[in-house]
PDB file of C-alpha atoms in Angstrom:
ATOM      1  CA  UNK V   1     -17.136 -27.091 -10.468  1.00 48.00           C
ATOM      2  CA  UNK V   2     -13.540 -27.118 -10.768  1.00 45.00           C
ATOM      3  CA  UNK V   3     -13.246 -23.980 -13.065  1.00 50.00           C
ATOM      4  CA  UNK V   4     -15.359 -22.559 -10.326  1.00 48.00           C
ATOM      5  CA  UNK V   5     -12.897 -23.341  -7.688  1.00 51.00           C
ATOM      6  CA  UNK V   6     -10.198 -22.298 -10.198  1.00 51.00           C
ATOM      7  CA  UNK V   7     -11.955 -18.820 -10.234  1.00 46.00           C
ATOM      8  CA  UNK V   8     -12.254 -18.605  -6.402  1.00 45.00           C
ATOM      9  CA  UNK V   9      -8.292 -18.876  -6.149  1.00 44.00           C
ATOM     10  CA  UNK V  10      -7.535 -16.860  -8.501  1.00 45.00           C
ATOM     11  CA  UNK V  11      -9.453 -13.918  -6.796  1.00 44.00           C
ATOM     12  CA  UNK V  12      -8.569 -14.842  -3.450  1.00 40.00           C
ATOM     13  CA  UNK V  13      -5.086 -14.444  -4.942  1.00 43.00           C
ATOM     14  CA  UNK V  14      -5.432 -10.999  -6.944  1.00 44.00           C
ATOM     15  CA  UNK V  15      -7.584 -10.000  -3.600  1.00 42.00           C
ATOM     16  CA  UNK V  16      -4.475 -10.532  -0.780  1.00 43.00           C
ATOM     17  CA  UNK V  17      -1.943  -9.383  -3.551  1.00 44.00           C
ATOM     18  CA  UNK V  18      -3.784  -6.436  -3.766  1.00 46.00           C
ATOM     19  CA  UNK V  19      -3.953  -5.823   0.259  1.00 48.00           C
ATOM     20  CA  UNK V  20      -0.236  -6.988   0.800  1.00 59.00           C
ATOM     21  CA  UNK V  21       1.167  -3.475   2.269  1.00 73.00           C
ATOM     22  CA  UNK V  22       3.720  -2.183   0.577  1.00 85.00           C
ATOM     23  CA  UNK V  23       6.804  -0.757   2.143  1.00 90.00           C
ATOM     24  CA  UNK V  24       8.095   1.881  -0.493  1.00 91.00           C
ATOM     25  CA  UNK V  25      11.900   2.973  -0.457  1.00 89.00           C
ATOM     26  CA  UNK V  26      13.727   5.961  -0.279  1.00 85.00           C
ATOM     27  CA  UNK V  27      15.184   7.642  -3.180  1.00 79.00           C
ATOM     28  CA  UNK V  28      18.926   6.615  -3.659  1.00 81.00           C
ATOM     29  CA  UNK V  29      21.504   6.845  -6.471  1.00 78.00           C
ATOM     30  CA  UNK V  30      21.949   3.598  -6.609  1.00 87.00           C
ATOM     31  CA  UNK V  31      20.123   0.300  -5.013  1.00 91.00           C
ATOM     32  CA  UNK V  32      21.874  -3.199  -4.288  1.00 95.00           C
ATOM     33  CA  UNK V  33      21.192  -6.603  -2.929  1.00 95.00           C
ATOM     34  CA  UNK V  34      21.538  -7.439   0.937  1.00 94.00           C
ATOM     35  CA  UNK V  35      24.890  -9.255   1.556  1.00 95.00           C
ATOM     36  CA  UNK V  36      24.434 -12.975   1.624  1.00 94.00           C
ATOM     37  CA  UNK V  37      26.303 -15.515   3.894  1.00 94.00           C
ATOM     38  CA  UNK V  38      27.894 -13.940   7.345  1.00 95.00           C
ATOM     39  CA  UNK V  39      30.669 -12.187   6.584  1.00 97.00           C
ATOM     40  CA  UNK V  40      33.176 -11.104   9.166  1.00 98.00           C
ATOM     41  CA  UNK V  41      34.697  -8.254   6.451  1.00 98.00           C
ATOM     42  CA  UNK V  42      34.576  -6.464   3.445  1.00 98.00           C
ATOM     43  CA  UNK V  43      36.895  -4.288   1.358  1.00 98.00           C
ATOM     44  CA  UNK V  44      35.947  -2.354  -1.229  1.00 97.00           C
ATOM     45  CA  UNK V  45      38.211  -0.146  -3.661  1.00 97.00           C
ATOM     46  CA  UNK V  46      35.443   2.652  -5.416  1.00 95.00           C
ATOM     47  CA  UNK V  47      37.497   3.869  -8.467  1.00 95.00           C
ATOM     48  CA  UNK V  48      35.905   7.269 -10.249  1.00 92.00           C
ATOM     49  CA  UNK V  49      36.203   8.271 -13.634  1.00 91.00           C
ATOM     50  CA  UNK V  50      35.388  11.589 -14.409  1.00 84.00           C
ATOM     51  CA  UNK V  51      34.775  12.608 -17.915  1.00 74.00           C
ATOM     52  CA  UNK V  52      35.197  15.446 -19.545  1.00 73.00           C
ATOM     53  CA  UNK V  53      35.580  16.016 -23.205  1.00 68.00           C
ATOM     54  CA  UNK V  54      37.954  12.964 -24.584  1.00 67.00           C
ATOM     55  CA  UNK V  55      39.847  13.153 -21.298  1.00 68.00           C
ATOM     56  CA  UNK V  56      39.173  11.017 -18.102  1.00 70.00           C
ATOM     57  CA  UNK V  57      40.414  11.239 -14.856  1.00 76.00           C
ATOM     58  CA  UNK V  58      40.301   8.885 -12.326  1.00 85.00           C
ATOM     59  CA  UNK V  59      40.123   8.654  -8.467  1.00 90.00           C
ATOM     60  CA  UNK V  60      40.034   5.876  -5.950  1.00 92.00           C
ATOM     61  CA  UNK V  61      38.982   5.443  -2.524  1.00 94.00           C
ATOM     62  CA  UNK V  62      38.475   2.487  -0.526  1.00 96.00           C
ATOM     63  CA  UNK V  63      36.527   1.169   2.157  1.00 97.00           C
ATOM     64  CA  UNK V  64      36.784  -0.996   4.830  1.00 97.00           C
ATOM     65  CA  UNK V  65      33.443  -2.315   6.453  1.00 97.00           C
ATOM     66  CA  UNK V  66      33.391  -5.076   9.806  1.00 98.00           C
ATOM     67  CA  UNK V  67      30.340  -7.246  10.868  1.00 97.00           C
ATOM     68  CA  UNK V  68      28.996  -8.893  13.790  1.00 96.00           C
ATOM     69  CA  UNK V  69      27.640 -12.438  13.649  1.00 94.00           C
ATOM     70  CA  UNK V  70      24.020 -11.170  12.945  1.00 93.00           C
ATOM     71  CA  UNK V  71      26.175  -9.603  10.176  1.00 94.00           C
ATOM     72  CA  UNK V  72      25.204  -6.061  11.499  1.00 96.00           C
ATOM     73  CA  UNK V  73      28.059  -3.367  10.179  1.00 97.00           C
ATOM     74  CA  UNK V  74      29.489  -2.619  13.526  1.00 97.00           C
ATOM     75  CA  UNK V  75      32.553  -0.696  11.984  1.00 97.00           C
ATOM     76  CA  UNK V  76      33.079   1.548   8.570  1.00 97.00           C
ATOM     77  CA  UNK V  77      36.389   2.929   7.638  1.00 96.00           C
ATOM     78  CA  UNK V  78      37.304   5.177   4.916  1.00 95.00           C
ATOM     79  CA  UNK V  79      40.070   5.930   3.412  1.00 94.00           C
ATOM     80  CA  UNK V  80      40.835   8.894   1.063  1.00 90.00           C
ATOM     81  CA  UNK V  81      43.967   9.942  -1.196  1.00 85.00           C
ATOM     82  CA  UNK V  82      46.382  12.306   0.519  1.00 83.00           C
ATOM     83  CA  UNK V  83      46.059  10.030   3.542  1.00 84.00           C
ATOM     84  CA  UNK V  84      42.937  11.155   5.130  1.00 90.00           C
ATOM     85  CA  UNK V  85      40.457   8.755   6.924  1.00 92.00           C
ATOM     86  CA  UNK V  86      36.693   8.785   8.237  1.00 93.00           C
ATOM     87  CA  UNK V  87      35.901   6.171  10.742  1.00 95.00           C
ATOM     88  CA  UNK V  88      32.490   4.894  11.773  1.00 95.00           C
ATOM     89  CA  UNK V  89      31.399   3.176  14.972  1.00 97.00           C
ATOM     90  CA  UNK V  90      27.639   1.196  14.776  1.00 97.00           C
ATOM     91  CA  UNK V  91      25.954   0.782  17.792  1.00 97.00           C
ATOM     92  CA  UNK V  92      22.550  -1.758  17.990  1.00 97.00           C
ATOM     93  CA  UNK V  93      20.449  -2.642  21.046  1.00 96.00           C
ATOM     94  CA  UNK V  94      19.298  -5.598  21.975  1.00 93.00           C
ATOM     95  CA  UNK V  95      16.004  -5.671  19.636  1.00 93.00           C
ATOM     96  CA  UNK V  96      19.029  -5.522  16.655  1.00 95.00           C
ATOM     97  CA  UNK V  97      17.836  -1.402  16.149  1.00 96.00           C
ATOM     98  CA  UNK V  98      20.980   0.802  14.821  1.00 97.00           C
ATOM     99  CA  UNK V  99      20.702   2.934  18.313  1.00 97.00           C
ATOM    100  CA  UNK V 100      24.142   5.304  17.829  1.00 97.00           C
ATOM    101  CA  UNK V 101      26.803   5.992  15.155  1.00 96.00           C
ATOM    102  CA  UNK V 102      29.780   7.554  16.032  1.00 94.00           C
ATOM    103  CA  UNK V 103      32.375   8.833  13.449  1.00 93.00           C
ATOM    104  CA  UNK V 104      35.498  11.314  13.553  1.00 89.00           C
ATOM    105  CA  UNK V 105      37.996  11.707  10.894  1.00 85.00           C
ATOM    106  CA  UNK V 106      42.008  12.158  11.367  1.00 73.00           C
ATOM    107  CA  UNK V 107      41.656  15.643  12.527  1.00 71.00           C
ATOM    108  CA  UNK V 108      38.503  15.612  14.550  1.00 66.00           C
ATOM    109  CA  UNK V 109      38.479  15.781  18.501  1.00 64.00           C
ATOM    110  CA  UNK V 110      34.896  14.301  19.129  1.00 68.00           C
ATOM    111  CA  UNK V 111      33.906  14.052  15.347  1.00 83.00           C
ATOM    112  CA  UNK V 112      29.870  13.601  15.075  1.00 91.00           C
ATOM    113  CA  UNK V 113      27.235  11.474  16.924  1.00 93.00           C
ATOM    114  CA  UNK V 114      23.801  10.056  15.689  1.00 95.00           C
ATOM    115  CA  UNK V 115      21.005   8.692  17.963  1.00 96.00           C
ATOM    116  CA  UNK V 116      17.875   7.008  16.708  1.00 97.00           C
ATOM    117  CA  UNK V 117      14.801   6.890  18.343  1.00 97.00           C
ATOM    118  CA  UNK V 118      11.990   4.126  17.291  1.00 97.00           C
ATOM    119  CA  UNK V 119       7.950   3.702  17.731  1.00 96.00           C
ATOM    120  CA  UNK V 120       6.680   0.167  18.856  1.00 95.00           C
ATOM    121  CA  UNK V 121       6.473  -0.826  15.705  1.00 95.00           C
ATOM    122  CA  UNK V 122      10.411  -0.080  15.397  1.00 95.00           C
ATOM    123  CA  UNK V 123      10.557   2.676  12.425  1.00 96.00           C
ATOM    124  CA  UNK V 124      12.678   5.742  12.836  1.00 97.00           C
ATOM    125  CA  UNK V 125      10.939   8.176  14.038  1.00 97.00           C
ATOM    126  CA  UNK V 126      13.507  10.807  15.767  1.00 96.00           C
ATOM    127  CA  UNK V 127      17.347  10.619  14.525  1.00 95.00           C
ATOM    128  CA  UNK V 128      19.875  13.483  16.651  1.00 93.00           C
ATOM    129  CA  UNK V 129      22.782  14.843  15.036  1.00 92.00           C
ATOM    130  CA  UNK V 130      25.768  16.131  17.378  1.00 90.00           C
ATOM    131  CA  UNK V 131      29.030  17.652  15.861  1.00 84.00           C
ATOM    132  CA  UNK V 132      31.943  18.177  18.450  1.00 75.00           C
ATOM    133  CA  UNK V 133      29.017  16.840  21.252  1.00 76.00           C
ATOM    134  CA  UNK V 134      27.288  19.643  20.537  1.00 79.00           C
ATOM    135  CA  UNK V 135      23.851  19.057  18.851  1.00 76.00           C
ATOM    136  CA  UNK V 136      23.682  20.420  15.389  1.00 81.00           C
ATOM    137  CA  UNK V 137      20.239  18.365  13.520  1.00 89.00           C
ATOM    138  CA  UNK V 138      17.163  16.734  13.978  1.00 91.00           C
ATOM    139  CA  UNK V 139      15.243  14.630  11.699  1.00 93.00           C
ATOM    140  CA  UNK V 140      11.473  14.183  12.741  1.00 95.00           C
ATOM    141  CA  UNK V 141       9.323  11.195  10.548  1.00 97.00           C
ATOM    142  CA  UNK V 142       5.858  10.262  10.714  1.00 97.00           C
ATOM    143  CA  UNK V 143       4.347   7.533   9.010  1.00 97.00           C
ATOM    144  CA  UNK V 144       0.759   6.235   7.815  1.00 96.00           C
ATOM    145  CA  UNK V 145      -1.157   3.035   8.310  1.00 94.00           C
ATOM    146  CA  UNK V 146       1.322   1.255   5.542  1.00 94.00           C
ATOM    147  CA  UNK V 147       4.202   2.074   7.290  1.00 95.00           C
ATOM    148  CA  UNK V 148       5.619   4.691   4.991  1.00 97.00           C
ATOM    149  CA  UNK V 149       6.632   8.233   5.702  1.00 97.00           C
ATOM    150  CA  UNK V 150       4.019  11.268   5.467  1.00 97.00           C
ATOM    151  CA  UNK V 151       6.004  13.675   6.822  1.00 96.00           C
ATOM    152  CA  UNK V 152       9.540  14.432   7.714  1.00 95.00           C
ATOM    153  CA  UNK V 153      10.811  17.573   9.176  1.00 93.00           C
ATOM    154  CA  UNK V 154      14.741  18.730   9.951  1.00 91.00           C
ATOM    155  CA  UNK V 155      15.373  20.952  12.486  1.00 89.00           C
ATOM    156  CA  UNK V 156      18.871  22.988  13.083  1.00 83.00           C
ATOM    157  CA  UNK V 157      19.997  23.654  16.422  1.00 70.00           C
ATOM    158  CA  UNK V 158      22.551  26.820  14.949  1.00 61.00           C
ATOM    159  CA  UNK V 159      19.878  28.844  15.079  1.00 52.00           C
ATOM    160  CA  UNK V 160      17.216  26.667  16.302  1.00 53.00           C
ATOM    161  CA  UNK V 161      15.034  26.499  13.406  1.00 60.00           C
ATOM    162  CA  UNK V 162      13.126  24.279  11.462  1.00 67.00           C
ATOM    163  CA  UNK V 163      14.895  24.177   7.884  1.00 84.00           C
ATOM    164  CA  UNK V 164      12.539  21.941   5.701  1.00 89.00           C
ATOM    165  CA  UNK V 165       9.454  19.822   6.435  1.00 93.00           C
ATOM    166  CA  UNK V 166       8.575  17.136   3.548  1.00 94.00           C
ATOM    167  CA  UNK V 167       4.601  16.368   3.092  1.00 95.00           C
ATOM    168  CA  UNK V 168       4.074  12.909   1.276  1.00 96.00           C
ATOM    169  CA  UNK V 169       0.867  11.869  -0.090  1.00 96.00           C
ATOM    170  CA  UNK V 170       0.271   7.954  -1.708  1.00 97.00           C
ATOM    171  CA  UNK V 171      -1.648   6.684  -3.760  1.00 96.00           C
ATOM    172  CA  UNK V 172      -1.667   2.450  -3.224  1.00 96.00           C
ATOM    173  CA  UNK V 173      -4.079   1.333  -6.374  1.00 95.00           C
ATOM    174  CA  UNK V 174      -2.040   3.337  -9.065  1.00 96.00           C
ATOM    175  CA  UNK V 175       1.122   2.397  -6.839  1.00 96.00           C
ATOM    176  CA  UNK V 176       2.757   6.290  -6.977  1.00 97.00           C
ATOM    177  CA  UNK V 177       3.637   9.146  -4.524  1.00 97.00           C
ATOM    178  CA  UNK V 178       3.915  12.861  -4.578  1.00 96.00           C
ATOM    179  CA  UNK V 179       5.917  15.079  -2.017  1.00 93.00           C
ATOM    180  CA  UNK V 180       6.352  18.674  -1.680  1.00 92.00           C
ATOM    181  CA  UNK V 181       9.296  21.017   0.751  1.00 91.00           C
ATOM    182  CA  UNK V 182       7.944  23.579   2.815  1.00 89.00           C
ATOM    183  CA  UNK V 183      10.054  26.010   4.654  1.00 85.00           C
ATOM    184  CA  UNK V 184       9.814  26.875   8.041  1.00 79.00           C
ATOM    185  CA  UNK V 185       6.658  29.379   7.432  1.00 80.00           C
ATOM    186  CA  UNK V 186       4.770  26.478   5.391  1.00 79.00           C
ATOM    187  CA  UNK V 187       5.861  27.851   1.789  1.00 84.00           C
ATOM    188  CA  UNK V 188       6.816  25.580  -0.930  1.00 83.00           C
ATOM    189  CA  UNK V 189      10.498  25.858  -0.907  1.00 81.00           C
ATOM    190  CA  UNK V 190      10.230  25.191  -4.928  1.00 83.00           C
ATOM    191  CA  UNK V 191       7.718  25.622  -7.560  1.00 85.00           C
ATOM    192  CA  UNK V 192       8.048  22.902  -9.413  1.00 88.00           C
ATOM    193  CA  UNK V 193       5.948  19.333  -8.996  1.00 91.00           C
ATOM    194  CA  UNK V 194       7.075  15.755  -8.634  1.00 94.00           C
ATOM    195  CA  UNK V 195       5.525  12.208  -8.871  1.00 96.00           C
ATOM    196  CA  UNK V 196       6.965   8.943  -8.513  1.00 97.00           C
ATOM    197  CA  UNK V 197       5.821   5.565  -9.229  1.00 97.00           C
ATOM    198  CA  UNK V 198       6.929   2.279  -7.483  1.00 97.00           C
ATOM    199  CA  UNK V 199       6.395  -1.384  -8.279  1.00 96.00           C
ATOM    200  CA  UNK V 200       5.154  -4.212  -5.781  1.00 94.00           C
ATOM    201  CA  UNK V 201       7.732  -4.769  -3.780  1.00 95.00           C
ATOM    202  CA  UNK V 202       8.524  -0.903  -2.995  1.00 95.00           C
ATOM    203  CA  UNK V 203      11.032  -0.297  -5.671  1.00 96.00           C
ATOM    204  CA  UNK V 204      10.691   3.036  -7.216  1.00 96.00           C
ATOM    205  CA  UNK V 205      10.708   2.614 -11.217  1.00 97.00           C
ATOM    206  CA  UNK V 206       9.498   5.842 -12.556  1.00 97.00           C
ATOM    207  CA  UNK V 207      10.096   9.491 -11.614  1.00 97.00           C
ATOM    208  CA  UNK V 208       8.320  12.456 -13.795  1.00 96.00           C
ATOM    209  CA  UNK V 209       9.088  16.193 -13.096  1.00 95.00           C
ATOM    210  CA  UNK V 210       6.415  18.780 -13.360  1.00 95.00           C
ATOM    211  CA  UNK V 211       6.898  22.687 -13.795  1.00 92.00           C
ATOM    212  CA  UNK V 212       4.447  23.586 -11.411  1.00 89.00           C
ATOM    213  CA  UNK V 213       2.799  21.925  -7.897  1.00 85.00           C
ATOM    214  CA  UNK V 214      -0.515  21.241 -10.024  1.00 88.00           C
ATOM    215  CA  UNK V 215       1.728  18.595 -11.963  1.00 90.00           C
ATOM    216  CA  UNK V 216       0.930  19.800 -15.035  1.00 89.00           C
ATOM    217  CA  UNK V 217       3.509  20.895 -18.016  1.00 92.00           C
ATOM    218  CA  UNK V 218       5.609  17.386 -17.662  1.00 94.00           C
ATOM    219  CA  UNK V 219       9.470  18.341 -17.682  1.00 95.00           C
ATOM    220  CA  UNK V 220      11.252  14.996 -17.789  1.00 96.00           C
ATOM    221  CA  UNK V 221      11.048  11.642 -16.620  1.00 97.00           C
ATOM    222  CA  UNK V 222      13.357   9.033 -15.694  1.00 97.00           C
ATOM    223  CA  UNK V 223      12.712   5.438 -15.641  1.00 97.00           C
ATOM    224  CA  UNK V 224      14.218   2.298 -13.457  1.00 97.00           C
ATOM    225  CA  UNK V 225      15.075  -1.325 -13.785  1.00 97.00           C
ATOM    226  CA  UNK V 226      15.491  -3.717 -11.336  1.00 97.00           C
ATOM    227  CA  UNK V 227      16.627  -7.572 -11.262  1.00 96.00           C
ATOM    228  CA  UNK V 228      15.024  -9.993  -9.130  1.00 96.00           C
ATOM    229  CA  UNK V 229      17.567  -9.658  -6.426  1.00 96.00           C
ATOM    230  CA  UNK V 230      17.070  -6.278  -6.266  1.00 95.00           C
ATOM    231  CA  UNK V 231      19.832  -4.325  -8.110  1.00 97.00           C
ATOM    232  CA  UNK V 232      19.619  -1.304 -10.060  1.00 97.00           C
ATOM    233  CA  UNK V 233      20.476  -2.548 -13.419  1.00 97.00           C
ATOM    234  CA  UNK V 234      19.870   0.698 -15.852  1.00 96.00           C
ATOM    235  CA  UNK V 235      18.365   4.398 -15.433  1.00 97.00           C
ATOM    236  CA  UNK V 236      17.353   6.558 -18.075  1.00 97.00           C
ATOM    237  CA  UNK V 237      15.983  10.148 -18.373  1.00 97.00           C
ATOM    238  CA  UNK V 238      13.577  11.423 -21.067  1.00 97.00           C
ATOM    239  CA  UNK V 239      12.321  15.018 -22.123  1.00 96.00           C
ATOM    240  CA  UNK V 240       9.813  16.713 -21.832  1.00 93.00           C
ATOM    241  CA  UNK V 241       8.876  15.942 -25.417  1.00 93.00           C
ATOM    242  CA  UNK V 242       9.613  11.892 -24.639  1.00 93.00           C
ATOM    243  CA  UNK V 243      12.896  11.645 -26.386  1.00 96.00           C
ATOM    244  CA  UNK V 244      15.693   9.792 -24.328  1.00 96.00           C
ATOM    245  CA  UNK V 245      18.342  12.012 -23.132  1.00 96.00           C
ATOM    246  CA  UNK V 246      20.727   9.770 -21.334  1.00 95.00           C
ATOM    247  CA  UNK V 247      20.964   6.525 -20.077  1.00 96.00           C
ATOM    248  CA  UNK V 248      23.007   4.539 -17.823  1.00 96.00           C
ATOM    249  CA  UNK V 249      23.157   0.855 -16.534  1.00 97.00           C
ATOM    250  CA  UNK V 250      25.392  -1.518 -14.318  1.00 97.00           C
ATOM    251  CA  UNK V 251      26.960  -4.990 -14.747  1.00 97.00           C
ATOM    252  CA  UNK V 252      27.731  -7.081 -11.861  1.00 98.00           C
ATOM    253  CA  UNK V 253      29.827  -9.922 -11.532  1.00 98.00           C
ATOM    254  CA  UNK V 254      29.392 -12.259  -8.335  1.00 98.00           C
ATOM    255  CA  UNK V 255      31.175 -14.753  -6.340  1.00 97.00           C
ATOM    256  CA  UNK V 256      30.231 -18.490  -5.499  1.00 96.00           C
ATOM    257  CA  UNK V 257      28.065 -17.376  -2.541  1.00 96.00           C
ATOM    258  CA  UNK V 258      26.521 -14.790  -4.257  1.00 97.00           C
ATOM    259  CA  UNK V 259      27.559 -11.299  -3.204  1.00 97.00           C
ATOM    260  CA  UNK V 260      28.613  -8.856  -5.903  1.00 97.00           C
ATOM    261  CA  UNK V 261      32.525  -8.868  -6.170  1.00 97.00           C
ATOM    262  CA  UNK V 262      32.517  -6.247  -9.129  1.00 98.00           C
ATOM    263  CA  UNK V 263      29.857  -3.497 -10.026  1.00 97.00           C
ATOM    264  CA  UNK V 264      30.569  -1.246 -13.255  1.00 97.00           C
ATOM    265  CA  UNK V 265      28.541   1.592 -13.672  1.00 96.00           C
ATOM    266  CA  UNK V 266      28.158   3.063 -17.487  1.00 95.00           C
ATOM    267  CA  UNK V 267      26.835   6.265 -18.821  1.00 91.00           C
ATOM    268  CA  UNK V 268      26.413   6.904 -22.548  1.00 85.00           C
ATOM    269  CA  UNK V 269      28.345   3.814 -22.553  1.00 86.00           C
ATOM    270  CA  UNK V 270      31.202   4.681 -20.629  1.00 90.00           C
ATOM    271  CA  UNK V 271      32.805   3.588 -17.661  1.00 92.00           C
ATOM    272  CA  UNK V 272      31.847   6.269 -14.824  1.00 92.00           C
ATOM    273  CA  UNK V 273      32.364   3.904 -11.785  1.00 94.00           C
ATOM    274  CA  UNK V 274      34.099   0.453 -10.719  1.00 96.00           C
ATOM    275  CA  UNK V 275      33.800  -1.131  -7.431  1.00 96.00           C
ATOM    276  CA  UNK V 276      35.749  -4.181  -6.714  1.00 97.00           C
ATOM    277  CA  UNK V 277      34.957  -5.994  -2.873  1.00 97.00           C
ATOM    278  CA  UNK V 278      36.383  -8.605  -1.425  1.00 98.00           C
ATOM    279  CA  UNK V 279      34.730 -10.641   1.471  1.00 98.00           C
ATOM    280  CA  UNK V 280      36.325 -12.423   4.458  1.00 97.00           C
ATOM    281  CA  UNK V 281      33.784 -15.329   5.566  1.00 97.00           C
ATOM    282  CA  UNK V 282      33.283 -16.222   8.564  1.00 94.00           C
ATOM    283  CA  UNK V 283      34.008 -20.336   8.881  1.00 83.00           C
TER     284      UNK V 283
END
């Protein structure tokens, strides 16, 4: 009776596992973990190195981000060499939903504007784009039943157009995605094929490359690795014939609370990028 039971669970458990919706994320460059603790500030100095032979240059910019108490960025400035800035206002409503962003840099008059627009169940589904107050893009989403996007489609305003629309079709039990670009008369803006593969909780882990929209003839692939916060910790890219072609991966050191005070990035073993933050707490 009691291995019975034991079997019951079990199923019940691979059964709601196997239902649990999951929300997959965008593609980035790079993927960290939410802040921790409520922090009032945060500066962080983004040193480049860019390599080229045996030599290595390096450039350095640094940011300044502020927080309200729901630690919600409310203000983003950045600063650049030769004395340039770029400063960002974030506006929420009262349901916490990022509503406006304004940002100008040193030069700028009005700078830009961006309004989102949200369904009931509070996803994106209309973001506005004004440059000088003048409107310049719009970003149209739809989602499916999960909650993830099936379509998204920018329109430009100079001429009024639609640029791109992006189809995306799932598939939940093998846990991957495919998307194609149209352009504005419905035609594949490229020829070749993509597929991407994503673990429970929405991470994407796997990307293969296709030369054609029937993904077939496999071009390359590149492969992700998470920790359990939710860091990036290494990428690397394969061949078409399945030999690695490069390969690059991040060390982290963290503070008593938590947050990530130092983030290396390497490739081929070799530092490409350092960030260094430091937090102001709120007591």
């Amino acid at each position: 009776m009691k291995q019975t039971n034991r079997l019951i669970i079990v199923i019940l458990i691979l059964f709601f596992t196997s239902c649990r919706t999951i929300t997959v994320r965008e593609i980035k460059l790079d993927e960290t973990q939410p802040l921790k603790h409520n922090i009032e500030s945060l500066t962080a100095t983004n040193i480049n190195y860019t390599i080229k032979g045996k030599d290595t240059t390096k450039s350095e910019t640094v940011i300044i981000q502020y927080f309200d108490k729901k630690n919600n960025l409310i203000k983003q400035i950045d600063y650049y060499p030769k004395n340039r800035t770029h400063t960002t206002y974030f506006n929420y409503n009262s349901a916490n939903l990022l509503v406006t962003t304004t940002s100008k840099n040193q030069d700028s008059i009005d700078g830009m504007r961006c309004e989102y627009f949200y369904d009931k169940k509070n996803r994106v589904i209309e973001s506005k784009n004004f440059y000088e107050n003048e409107s310049w893009k719009q970003k149209l989403t739809e989602y499916d039943s999960k909650g993830n996007r099936v379509m998204q489609r920018l329109n430009s305003s100079k001429p009024s157009s639609t640029d791109w629309i992006t189809l995306f079709k799932y598939n939940y039990k093998k846990r991957f995605f495919t998307y194609k670009t149209l352009d504005s008369n419905y035609v594949a803006k490229y020829k070749t094929g993509n597929k991407t593969y994503f673990d429970k909780r929405g991470y994407l882990i796997k990307s293969e490359t296709y030369a054609n929209e029937e993904l077939k003839n496999l071009t390359g692939c590149t492969t992700k690795k998470y920790d359990k916060a939710g860091n990036l910790m290494w990428r690397k890219s394969y061949g078409k014939d399945g030999k690695l072609k490069s390969e690059s991966y991040y060390v982290n050191i963290y503070d008593s609370v938590g947050n990530i005070i130092q983030r290396d990035h390497y490739y081929e073993n070799r530092v490409l990028e350092t960030s260094k933050i430091v937090y102001k707490y709120r007591e």
